[in-house]
Backbone as a ProteinNet text record, in pm:
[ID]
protein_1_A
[PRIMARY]
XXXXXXXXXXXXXXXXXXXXXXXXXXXXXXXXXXXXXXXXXXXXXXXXXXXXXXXXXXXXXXXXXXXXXXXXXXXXXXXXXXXXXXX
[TERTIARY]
9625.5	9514.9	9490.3	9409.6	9338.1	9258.3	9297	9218.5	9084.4	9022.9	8898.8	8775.5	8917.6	8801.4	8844.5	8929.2	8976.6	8978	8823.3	8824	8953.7	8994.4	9098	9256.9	9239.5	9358.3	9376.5	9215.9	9193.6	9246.8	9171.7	9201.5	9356.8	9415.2	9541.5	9643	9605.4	9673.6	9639.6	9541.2	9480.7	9535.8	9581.5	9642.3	9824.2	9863.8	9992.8	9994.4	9932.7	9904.5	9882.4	9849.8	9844.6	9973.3	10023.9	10157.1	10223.6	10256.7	10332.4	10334.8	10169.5	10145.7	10198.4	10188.8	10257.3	10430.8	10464.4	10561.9	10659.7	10659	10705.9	10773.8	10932.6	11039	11052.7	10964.4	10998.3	10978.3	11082.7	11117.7	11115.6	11043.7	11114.3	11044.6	11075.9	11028	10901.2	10855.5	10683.7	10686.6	10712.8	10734.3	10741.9	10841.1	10849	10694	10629.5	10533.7	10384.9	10416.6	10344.1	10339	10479.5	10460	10470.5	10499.3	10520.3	10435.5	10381.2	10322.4	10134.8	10092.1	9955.9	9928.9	9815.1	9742.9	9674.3	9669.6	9556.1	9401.3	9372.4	9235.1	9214.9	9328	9326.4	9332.1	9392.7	9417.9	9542.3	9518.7	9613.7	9596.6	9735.6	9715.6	9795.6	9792.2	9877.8	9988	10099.6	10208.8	10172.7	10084.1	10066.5	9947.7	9886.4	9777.8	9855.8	9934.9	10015.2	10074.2	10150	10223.3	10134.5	10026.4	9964.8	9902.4	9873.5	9837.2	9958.7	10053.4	10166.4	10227.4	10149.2	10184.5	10078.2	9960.7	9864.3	9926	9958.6	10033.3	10138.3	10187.1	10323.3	10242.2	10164	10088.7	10073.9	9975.6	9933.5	10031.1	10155.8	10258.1	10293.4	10231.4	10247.3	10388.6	10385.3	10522.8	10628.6	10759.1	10841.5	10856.2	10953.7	10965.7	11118.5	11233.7	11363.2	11440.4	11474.7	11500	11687.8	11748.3	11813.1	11901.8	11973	12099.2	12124.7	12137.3	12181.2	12102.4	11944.5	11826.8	11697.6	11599.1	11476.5	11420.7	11363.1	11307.6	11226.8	11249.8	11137.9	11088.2	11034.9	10881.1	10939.1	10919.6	10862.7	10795.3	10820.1	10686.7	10739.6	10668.6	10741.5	10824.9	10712.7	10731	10938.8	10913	11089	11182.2	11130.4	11237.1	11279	11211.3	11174.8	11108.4	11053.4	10937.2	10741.5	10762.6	10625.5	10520.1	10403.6	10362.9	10223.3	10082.4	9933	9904.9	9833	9832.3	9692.6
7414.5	7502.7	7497.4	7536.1	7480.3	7655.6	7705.1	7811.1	7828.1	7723.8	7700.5	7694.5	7655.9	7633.5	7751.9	7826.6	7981.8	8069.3	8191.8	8282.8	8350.1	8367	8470.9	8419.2	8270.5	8279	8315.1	8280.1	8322.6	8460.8	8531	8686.6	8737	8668.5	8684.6	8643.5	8514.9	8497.8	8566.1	8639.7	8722.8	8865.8	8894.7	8991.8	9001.4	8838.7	8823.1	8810	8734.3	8768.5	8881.7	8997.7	9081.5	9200.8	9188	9253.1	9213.6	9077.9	9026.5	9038.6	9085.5	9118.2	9256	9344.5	9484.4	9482.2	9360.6	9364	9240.7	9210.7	9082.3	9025.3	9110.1	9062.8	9098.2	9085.2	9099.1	8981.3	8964.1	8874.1	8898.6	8795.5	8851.1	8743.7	8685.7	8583.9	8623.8	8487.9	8505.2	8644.3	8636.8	8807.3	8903.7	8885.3	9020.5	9093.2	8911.4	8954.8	8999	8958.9	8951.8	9135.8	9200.5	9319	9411.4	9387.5	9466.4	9432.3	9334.8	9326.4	9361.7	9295.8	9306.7	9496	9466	9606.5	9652.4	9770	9782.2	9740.7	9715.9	9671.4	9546.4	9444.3	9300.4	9301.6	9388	9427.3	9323.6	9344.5	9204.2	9066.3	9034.1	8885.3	8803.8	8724.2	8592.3	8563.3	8502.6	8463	8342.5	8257.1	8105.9	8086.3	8233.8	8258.5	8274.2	8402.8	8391	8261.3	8222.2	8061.7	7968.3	7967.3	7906.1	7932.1	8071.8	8148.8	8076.8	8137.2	8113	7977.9	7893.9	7733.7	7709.1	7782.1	7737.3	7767.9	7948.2	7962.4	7896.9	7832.2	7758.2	7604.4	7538.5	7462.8	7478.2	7597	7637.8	7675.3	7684.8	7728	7833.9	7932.1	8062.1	8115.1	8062.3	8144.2	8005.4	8083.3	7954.7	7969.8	7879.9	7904.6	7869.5	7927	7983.2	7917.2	7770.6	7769.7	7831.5	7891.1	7905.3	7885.5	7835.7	7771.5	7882.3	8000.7	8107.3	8181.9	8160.3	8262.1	8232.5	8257.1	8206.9	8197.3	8041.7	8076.2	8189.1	8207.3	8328.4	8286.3	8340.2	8359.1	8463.2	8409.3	8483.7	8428.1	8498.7	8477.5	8388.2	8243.8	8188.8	8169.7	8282.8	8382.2	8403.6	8519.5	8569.5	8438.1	8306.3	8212.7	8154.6	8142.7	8061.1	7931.8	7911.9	7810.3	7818.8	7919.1	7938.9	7817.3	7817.7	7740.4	7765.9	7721.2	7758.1	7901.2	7962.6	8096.9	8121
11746.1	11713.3	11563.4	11513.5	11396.7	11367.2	11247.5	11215.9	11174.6	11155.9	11121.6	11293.5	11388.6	11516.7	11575.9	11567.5	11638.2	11560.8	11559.4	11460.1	11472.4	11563.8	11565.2	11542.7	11531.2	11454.2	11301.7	11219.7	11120.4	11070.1	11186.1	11138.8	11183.3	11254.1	11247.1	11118.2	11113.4	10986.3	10831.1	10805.6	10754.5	10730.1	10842	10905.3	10848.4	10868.8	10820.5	10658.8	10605.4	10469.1	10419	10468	10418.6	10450.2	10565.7	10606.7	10475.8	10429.6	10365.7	10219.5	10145.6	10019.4	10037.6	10107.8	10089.8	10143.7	10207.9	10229.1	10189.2	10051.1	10045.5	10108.2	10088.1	10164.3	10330.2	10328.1	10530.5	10582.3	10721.5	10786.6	10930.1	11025.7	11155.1	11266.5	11353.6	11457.5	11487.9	11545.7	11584.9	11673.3	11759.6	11870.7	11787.8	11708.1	11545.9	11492.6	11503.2	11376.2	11513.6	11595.6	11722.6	11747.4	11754.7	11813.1	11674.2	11549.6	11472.1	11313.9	11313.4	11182.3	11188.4	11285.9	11341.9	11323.1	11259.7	11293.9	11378.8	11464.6	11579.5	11566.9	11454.4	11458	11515.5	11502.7	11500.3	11674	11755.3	11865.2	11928.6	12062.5	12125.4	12099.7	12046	12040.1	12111.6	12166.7	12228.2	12160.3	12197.6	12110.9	12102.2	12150.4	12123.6	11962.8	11983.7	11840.7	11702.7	11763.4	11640.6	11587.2	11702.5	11606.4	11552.6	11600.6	11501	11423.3	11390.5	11226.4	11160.6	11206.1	11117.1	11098.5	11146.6	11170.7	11050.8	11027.3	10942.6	10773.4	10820.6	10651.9	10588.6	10712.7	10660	10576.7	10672	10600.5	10490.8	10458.8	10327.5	10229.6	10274.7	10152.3	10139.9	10227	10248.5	10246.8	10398.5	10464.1	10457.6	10497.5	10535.6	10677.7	10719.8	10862.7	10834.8	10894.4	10848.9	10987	11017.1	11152.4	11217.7	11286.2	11302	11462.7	11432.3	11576.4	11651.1	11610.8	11687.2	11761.5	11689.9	11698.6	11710.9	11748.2	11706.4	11573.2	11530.5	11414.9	11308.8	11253.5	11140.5	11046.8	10992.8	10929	10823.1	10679.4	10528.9	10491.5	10361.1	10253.4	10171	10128.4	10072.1	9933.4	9878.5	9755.6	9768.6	9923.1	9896.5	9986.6	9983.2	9975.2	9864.9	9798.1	9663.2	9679.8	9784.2	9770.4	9822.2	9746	9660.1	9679.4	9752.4	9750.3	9662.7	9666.7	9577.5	9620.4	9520.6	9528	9590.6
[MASK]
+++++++++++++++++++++++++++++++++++++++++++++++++++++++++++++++++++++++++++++++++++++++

């Protein structure tokens, strides 16, 4: 999926960018950001939408994606990894 051809992944990832400017350091799996970062305005979203908002910010340098053996991958800001990507 491609955010440019799915408004609503747009506004999802929109949505995560902005959880993330008020919340730098927060962390938590796509489902995390699926049931707890989204605002009711943005309403229900798919877990296949979200991953690819967050497949897009990672692109962009945004977020990282944190993979782990024990757990499902997560999602920060790439700010609180230290790899910071264009502002």
């Amino acid at each position: 999926m491609n955010a440019h051809q799915f408004p609503e992944v747009a506004a999802v990832a929109l949505a995560i960018r902005g959880y993330l400017s008020r919340n730098p350091k927060a962390s938590d799996t796509a489902a995390g950001i699926q049931h707890f970062w989204l605002p009711p305005e943005v309403g229900e979203v798919a877990l296949p939408v979200v991953e690819a908002a967050l497949a897009q910010l990672e692109a962009d340098g945004l977020v990282h994606r944190l993979e782990q053996v024990w757990a499902p991958a997560s999602y920060l800001s790439a700010r609180a990894s230290g790899r910071a990507g264009p502002n």
